[in-house]
Structures are given as structure tokens and as C-alpha cells.
Coordinates of C-alpha atoms and ligand atoms in Angstrom, one line a residue:
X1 CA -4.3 -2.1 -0.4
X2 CA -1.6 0.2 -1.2
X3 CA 0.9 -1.4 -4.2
X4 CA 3.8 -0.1 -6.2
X5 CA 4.9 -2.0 -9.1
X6 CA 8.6 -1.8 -11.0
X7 CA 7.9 -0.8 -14.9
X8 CA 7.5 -4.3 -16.4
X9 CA 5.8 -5.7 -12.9
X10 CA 8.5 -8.1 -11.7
X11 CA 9.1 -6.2 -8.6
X12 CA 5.9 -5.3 -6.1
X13 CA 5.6 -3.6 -3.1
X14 CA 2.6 -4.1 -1.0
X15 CA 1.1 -1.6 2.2
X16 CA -0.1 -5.3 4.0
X17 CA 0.3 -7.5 7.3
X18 CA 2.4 -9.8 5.3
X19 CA 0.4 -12.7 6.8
X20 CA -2.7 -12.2 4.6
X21 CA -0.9 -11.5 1.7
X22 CA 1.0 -15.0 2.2
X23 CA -2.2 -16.6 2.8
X24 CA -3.7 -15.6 -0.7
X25 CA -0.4 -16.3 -2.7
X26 CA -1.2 -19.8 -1.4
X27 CA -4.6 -20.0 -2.0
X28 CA -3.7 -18.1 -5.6
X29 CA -1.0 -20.9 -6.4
X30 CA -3.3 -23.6 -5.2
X31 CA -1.0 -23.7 -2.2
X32 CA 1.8 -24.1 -4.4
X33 CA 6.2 -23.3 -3.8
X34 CA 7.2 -20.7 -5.4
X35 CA 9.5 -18.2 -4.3
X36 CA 13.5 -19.2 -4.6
X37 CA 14.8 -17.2 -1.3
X38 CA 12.7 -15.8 1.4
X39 CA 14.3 -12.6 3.3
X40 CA 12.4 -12.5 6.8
X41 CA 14.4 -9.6 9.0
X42 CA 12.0 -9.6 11.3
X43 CA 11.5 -7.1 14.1
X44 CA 14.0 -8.8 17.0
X45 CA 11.9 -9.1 19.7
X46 CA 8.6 -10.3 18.7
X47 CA 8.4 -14.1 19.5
X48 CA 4.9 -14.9 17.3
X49 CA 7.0 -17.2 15.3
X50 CA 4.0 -19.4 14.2
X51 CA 1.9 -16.4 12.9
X52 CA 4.4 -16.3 9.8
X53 CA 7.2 -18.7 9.4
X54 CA 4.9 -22.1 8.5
X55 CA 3.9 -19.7 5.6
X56 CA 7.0 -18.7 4.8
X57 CA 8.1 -22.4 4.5
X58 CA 4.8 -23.3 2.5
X59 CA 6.0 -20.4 -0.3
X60 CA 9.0 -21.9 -1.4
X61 CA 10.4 -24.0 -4.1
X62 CA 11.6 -27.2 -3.3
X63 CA 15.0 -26.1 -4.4
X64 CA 14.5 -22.4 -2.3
X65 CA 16.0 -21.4 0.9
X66 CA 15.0 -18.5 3.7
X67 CA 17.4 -16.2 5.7
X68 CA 16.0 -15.4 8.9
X69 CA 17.7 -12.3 10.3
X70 CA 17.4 -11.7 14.1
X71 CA 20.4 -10.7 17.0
X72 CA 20.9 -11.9 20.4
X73 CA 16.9 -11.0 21.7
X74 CA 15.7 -13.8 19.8
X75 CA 18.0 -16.2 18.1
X76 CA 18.1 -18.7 20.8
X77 CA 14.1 -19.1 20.4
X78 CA 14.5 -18.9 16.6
X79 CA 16.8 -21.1 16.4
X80 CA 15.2 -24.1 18.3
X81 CA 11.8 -22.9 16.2
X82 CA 13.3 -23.7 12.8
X83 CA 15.1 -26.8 13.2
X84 CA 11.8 -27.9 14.4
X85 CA 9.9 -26.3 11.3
X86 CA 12.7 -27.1 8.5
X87 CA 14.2 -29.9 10.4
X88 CA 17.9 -30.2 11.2
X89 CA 19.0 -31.9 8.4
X90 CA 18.3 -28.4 6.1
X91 CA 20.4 -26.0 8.5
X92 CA 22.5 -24.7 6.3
X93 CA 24.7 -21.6 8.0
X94 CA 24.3 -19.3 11.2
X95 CA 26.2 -15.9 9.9
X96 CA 27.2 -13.4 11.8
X97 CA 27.2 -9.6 10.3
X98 CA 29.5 -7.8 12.8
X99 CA 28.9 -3.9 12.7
X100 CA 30.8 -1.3 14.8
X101 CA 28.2 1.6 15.0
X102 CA 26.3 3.1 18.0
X103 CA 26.8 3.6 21.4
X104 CA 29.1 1.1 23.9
X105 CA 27.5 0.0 27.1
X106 CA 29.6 0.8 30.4
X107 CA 28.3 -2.5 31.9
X108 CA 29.1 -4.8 28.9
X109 CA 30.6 -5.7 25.7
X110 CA 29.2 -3.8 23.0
X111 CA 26.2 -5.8 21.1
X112 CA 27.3 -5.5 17.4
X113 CA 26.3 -8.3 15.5
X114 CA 22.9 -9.6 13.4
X115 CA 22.7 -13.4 13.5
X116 CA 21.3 -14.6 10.1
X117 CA 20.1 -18.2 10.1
X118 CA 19.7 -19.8 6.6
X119 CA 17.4 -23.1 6.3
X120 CA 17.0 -25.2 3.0
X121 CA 13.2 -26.2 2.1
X122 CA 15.1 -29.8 0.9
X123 CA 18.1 -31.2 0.7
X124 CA 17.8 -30.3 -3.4
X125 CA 18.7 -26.7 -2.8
X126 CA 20.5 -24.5 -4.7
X127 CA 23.7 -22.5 -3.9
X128 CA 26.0 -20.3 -6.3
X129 CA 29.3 -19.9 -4.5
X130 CA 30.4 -18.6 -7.5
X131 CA 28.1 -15.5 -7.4
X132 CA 29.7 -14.1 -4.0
X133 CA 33.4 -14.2 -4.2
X134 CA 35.3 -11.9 -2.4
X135 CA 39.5 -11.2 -3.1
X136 CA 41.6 -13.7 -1.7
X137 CA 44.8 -11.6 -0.6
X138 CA 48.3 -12.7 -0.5
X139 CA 51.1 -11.3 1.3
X140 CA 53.0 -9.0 -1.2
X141 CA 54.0 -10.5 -5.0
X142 CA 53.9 -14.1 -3.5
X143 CA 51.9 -16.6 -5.9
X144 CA 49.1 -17.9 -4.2
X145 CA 49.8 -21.6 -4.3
X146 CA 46.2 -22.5 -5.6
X147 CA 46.2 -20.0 -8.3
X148 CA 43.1 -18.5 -7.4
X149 CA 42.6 -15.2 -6.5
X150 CA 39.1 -15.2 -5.1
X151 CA 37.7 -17.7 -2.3
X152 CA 34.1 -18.2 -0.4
X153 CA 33.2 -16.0 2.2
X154 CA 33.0 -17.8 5.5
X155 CA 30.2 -17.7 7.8
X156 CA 30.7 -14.3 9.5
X157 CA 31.2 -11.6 7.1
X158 CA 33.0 -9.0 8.7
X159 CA 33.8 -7.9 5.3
X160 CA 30.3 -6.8 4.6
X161 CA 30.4 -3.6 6.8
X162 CA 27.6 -0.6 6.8
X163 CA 26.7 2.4 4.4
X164 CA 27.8 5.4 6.5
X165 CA 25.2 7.7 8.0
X166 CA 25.4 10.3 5.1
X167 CA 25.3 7.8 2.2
X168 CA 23.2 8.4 -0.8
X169 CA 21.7 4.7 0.2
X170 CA 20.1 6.1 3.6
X171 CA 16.6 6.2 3.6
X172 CA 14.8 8.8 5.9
X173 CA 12.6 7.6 8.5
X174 CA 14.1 4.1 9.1
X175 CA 15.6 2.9 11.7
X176 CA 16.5 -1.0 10.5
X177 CA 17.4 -0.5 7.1
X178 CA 20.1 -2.8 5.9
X179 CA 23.3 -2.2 3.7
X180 CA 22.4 -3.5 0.0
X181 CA 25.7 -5.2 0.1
X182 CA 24.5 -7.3 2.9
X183 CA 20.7 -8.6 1.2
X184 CA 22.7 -8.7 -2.5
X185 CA 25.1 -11.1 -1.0
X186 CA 22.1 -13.5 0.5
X187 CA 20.0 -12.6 -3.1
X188 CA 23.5 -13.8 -4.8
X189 CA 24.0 -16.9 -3.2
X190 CA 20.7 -18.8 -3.7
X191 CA 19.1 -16.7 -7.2
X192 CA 19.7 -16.5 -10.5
X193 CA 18.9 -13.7 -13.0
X194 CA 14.9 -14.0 -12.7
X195 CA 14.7 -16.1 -9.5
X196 CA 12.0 -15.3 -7.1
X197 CA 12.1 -13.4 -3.4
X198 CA 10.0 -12.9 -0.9
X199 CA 10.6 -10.1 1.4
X200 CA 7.6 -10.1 4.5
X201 CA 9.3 -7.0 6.6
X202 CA 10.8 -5.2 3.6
X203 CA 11.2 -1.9 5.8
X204 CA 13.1 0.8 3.5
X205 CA 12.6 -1.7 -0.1
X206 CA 16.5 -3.0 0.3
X207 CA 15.3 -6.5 -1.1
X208 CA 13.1 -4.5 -4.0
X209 CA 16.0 -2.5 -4.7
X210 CA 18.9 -5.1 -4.6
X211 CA 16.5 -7.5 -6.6
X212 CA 15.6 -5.0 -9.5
X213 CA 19.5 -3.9 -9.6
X214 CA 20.0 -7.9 -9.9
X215 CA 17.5 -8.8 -12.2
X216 CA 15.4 -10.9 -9.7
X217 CA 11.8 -10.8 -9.1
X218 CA 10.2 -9.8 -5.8
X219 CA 7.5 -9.1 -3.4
X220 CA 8.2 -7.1 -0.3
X221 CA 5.4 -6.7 2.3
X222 CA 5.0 -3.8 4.8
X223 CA 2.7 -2.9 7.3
X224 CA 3.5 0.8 8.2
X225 CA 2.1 3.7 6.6
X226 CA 5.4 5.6 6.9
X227 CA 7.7 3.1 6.3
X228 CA 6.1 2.1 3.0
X229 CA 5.7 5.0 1.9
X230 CA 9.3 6.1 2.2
X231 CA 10.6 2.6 0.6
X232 CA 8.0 3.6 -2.4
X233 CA 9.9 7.1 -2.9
X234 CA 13.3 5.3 -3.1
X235 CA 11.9 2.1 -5.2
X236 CA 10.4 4.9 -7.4
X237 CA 13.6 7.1 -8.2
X238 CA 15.6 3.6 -8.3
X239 CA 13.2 2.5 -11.4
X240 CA 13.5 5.9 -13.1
X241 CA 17.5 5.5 -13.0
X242 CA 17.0 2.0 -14.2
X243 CA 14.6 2.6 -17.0
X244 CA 16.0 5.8 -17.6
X245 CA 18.1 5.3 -21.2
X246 CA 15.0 3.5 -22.3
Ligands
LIG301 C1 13.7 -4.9 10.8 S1 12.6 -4.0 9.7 C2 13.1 -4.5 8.1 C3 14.2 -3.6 7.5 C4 14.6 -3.9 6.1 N1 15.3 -5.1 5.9 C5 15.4 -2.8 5.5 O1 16.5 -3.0 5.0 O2 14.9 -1.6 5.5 C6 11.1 -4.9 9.9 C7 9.9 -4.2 9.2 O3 8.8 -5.1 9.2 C8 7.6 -4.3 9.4 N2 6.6 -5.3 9.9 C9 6.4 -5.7 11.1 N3 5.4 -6.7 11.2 C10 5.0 -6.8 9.9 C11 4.0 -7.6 9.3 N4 3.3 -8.5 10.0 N5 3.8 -7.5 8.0 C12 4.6 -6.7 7.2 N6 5.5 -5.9 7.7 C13 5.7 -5.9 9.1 C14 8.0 -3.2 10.3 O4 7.2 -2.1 10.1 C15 9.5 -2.9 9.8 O5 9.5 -1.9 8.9

């Protein structure tokens, strides 16, 4: 199997079928929880739910949570599949990440949204509003009457927005990769300096790269030649700026 490490180890990339690899981390950790967030962007319209989400659910703490990123192709199934898997009770938030990019269909409104469903393994999970503030803004110099200047996002996050098509953050050969900004605000929420992700469709690396810029520790699984191999390149340059003035 193909693997890149981070220098010090803490963040691993592995050429793999994440289904495998999840089966050994359990069989490793005597089938024990460990990761703190699990960041599944799956590809939209593949439906073989119970090929990895059980596993998914068996990795985490008891205090962890996973984000399961879809749009309208499969949400509906999704949706039914993990209030059945995590129960109800630990539905947490259905966010919407609007985007304005692409073409328009003549026929319809244009599609431009990611639905992102967030599930708590128990009802002991953790959650650090505090981490993801964004400005609270006030008409002109009037106080704001609670004093604060920041608040919560809400569930849909139109603030969140895209990298434009000729940002340094582009990775060549990708055709899903997500804004950091997006995966930071999800790593955010539910870590803490050296908490644990899971990433089992890590694409471009985003997760690898928003977790070693965080000080998290993660594993992102890929199955495509390509696609890992580009994600390597960028984890590779993003851990010689890193490590750089050492
Ligand atoms: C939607 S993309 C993820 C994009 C990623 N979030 C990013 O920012 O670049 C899904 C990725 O999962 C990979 N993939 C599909 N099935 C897989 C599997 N069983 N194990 C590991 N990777 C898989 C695909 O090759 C693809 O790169």
C-alpha cells in the first residue's frame, strides 16, 4: 500500500479502499472508538451505504461526531440511512453550503448547494462554538445591545463561499475538492489541538491539510492512483512550509 506520512507521523495518507483500512484499525484497536470527527464526502451518487458507514460509526469516540457530505442525488436516502444507524436522538444539524459556480440549467433552478449531515456517536458529544465564530455586524456605530461582536454560524453557511478557480489552494486533477475554509470549520467545531479525524474519501488531502495547519491528527484514505498521488504532492509541499523554520 502506498502511504505518506507528515514529519512527526500524526498526519497519514493511505492509496486504499477505505473499507479494509477501517476494518484493520478495528481489529488493530481491538474494535475500539477512536477517532473525534469523521469527514465522509462521499461520491454523491453511490448508494452502498452499508459497505462503509457501520464502520465509520464503529471508529469513533463516544464523545466523536461524523459529517456526511452529499447534495440532492442522495441526501434523501442518506438521511433515512443515518437516523436509522446513529438514531434520531444524535441528529445534530443538516447544513447547507450554498455555492454560485458553474453552469445554470434552462429547465430549472440552478443546483448549488452541498447538504452536510452531522450525527453524534452519543448524546456525550463534544461541540466548541467558540472555535467557529464569525463577525456579528451592526448597522453603522450602533452598540450592539449584547456586547458581543461575534455570534454562531447558523445552519447554512452562505458565508463559507469557494476558493476561486486560480487560487494557490487548487489542486490539479480534481474535480471535488473542497474550500479548506469549509472542512476547517467542521474540524473546528468538534476537535481540539490533537483531536483525531478520519477522512475515508480524502480526494485532493483538504482534511490532511486543514488538520496539520490545525494541529489535529488524521488519516485520509483514497482509492485512485491519480488522485492520491496529486493530494501527496500538495500534503508534501504543505509539510515543507510547515516544518520549514525548523
Ligand atoms: C467527493 S471526493 C472527495 C473530495 C475531497 N473532500 C477534497 O476536498 O478533495 C471523493 C473521493 O473518494 C474517493 N473514493 C471513492 N470510493 C472510495 C473508497 N472506497 N475508498 C477510498 N476512497 C474512495 C474518490 O476517488 C474521490 O477522490
Amino acid at each position: 500500500m502506498d502511504t505518506w506520512h507528515s514529519t512527526g507521523g500524526y498526519n497519514v495518507l493511505f492509496r486504499t479502499d477505505c473499507v479494509p483500512y477501517m476494518y484493520s484499525r478495528l481489529m488493530y484497536t481491538n474494535g475500539g472508538g477512536h477517532f473525534d470527527l469523521v469527514y465522509a464526502d462521499m461520491l454523491y451518487d453511490d448508494f452502498d451505504f452499508d459497505r462503509w458507514l457501520p464502520l465509520c460509526r464503529e471508529l469513533l469516540a463516544d464523545t466523536g461526531s461524523i459529517f456526511v457530505q452529499t447534495d440532492y442525488r442522495s441526501v434523501a436516502e442518506l438521511k433515512l440511512y443515518l437516523d436509522n444507524l446513529f438514531g434520531k436522538k444524535n441528529f445534530v444539524n443538516w447544513i447547507v453550503w450554498p455555492y454560485d459556480w458553474g453552469g445554470r440549467p434552462k429547465n430549472a433552478f440552478g443546483r448549488k448547494h452541498d447538504d452536510i449531515l452531522w450525527y453524534a456517536k452519543t448524546s456525550d458529544y463534544v461541540f466548541y462554538p467558540e472555535h467557529v465564530q464569525i463577525p456579528k455586524k451592526t448597522t453603522g456605530s450602533v452598540l450592539n445591545p449584547s456586547g458581543r461582536d461575534t455570534k454562531t454560524p447558523t445552519d447554512v453557511w452562505t458565508d463559507v463561499g469557494n476558493f476561486h478557480t486560480m487560487s494557490s489552494e487548487r489542486v490539479s486533477g480534481t474535480k471535488w475538492q473542497k474550500p479548506e475554509r469549509l472542512v476547517r470549520r467542521i474540524v473546528e467545531a468538534v476537535t481540539e489541538r490533537g483531536g483525531t479525524i478520519l477522512d475515508p474519501f480524502v480526494g485532493s488531502g483538504t482534511t490532511v491539510a486543514v488538520s496539520m495547519k490545525t494541529g489535529r491528527k488524521s488519516v485520509g484514505c483514497e482509492i485512485d492512483k491519480d488522485i492520491f498521488k496529486n493530494a501527496k504532492e500538495r500534503l508534501k509541499e504543505l509539510d515543507n512550509e510547515l516544518y520549514k523554520q525548523f
